[in-house]
Coordinates of C-alpha atoms in Angstrom, one line a residue:
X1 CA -57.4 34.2 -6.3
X2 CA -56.9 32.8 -9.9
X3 CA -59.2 31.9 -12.4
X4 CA -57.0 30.1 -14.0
X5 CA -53.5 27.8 -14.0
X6 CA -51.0 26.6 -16.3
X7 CA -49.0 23.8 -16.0
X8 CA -46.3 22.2 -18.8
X9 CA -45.2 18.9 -18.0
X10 CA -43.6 17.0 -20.9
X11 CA -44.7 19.2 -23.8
X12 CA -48.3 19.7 -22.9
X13 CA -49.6 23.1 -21.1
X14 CA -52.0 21.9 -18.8
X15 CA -55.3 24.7 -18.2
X16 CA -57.3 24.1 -15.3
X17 CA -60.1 26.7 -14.1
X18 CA -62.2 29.5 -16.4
X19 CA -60.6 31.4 -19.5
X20 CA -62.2 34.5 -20.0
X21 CA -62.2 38.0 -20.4
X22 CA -61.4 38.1 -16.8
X23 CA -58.1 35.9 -16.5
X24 CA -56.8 36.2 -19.8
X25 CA -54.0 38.8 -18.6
X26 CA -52.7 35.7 -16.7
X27 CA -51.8 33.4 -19.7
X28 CA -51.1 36.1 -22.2
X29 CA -48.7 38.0 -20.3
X30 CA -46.6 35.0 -19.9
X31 CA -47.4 33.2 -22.9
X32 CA -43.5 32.8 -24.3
X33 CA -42.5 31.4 -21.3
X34 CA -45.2 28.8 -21.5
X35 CA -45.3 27.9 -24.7
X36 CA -41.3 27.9 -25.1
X37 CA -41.4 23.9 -25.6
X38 CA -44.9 23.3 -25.8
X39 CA -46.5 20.7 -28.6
X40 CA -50.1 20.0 -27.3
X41 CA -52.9 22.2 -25.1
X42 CA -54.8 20.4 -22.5
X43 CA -58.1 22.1 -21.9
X44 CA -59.9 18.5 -20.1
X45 CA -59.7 21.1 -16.6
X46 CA -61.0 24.6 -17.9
X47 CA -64.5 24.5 -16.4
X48 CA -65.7 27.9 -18.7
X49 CA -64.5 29.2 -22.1
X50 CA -66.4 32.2 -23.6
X51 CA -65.6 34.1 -26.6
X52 CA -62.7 35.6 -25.4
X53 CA -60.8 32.9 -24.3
X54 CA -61.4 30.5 -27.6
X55 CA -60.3 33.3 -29.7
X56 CA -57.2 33.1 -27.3
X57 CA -57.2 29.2 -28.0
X58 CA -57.3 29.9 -31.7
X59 CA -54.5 32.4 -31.5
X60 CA -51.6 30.3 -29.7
X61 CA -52.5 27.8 -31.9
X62 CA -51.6 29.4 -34.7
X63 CA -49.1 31.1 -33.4
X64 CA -46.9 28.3 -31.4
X65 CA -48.2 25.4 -34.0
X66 CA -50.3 24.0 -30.7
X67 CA -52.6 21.0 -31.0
X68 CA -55.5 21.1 -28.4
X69 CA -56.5 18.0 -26.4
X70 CA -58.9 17.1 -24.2
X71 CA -61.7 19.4 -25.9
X72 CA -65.2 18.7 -23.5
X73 CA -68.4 18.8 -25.4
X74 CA -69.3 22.7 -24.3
X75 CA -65.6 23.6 -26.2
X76 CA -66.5 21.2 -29.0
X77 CA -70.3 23.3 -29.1
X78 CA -68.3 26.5 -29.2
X79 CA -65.7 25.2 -31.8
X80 CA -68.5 24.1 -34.2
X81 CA -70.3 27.3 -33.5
X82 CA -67.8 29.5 -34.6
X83 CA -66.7 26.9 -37.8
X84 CA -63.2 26.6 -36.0
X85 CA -62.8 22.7 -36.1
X86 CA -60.8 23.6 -39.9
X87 CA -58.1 25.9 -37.6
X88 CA -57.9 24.0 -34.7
X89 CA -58.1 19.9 -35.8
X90 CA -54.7 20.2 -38.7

C-alpha cells in the first residue's frame, strides 16, 4: 500500500498521506513527470512530514520554482525550526 499520492490538477501537485524516509522513492522517482507543468504544492493532505521529506519539500522547490500551499501548523513548526520560511515563502 502507499504512503503517499500525487495528484496535479490545474498546475497544483496535490500530496495526500506521509512523506518520509519511507515513501520518498515514490515522488522522487517520478518527480519530472509531476512537476512538468506544475506552479504551486499542496501539502493541506500529508498527515506526517519528518526530516526527510521537508528537505525533499525544500529541494523541488528550488528546483521546479514551486510555491507550497496549504502548509498545516506541524509543517509550519518544522519550517520555522529549521529557519526555512526565507527558502520556501519567495
Amino acid at each position: 500500500m502507499s504512503r503517499i499520492s500525487a495528484e496535479n490538477q490545474q498546475q497544483i501537485l496535490y500530496l495526500k498521506g506521509e512523506l518520509d524516509v519511507h515513501s520518498l522513492n515514490e515522488i522522487w522517482t517520478t518527480q519530472k513527470s509531476l512537476f512538468n507543468s506544475t506552479k504551486a504544492i499542496d501539502v493541506a493532505q500529508l498527515t506526517r512530514v519528518d526530516s526527510a521529506g521537508l528537505a525533499t519539500l525544500v529541494y523541488f522547490c528550488i528546483k521546479y520554482q514551486l510555491q507550497l500551499a496549504g502548509i498545516n501548523p506541524q509543517l509550519q513548526t518544522l519550517i520555522a525550526l529549521y529557519d526555512l520560511q526565507p527558502v520556501l515563502t519567495k
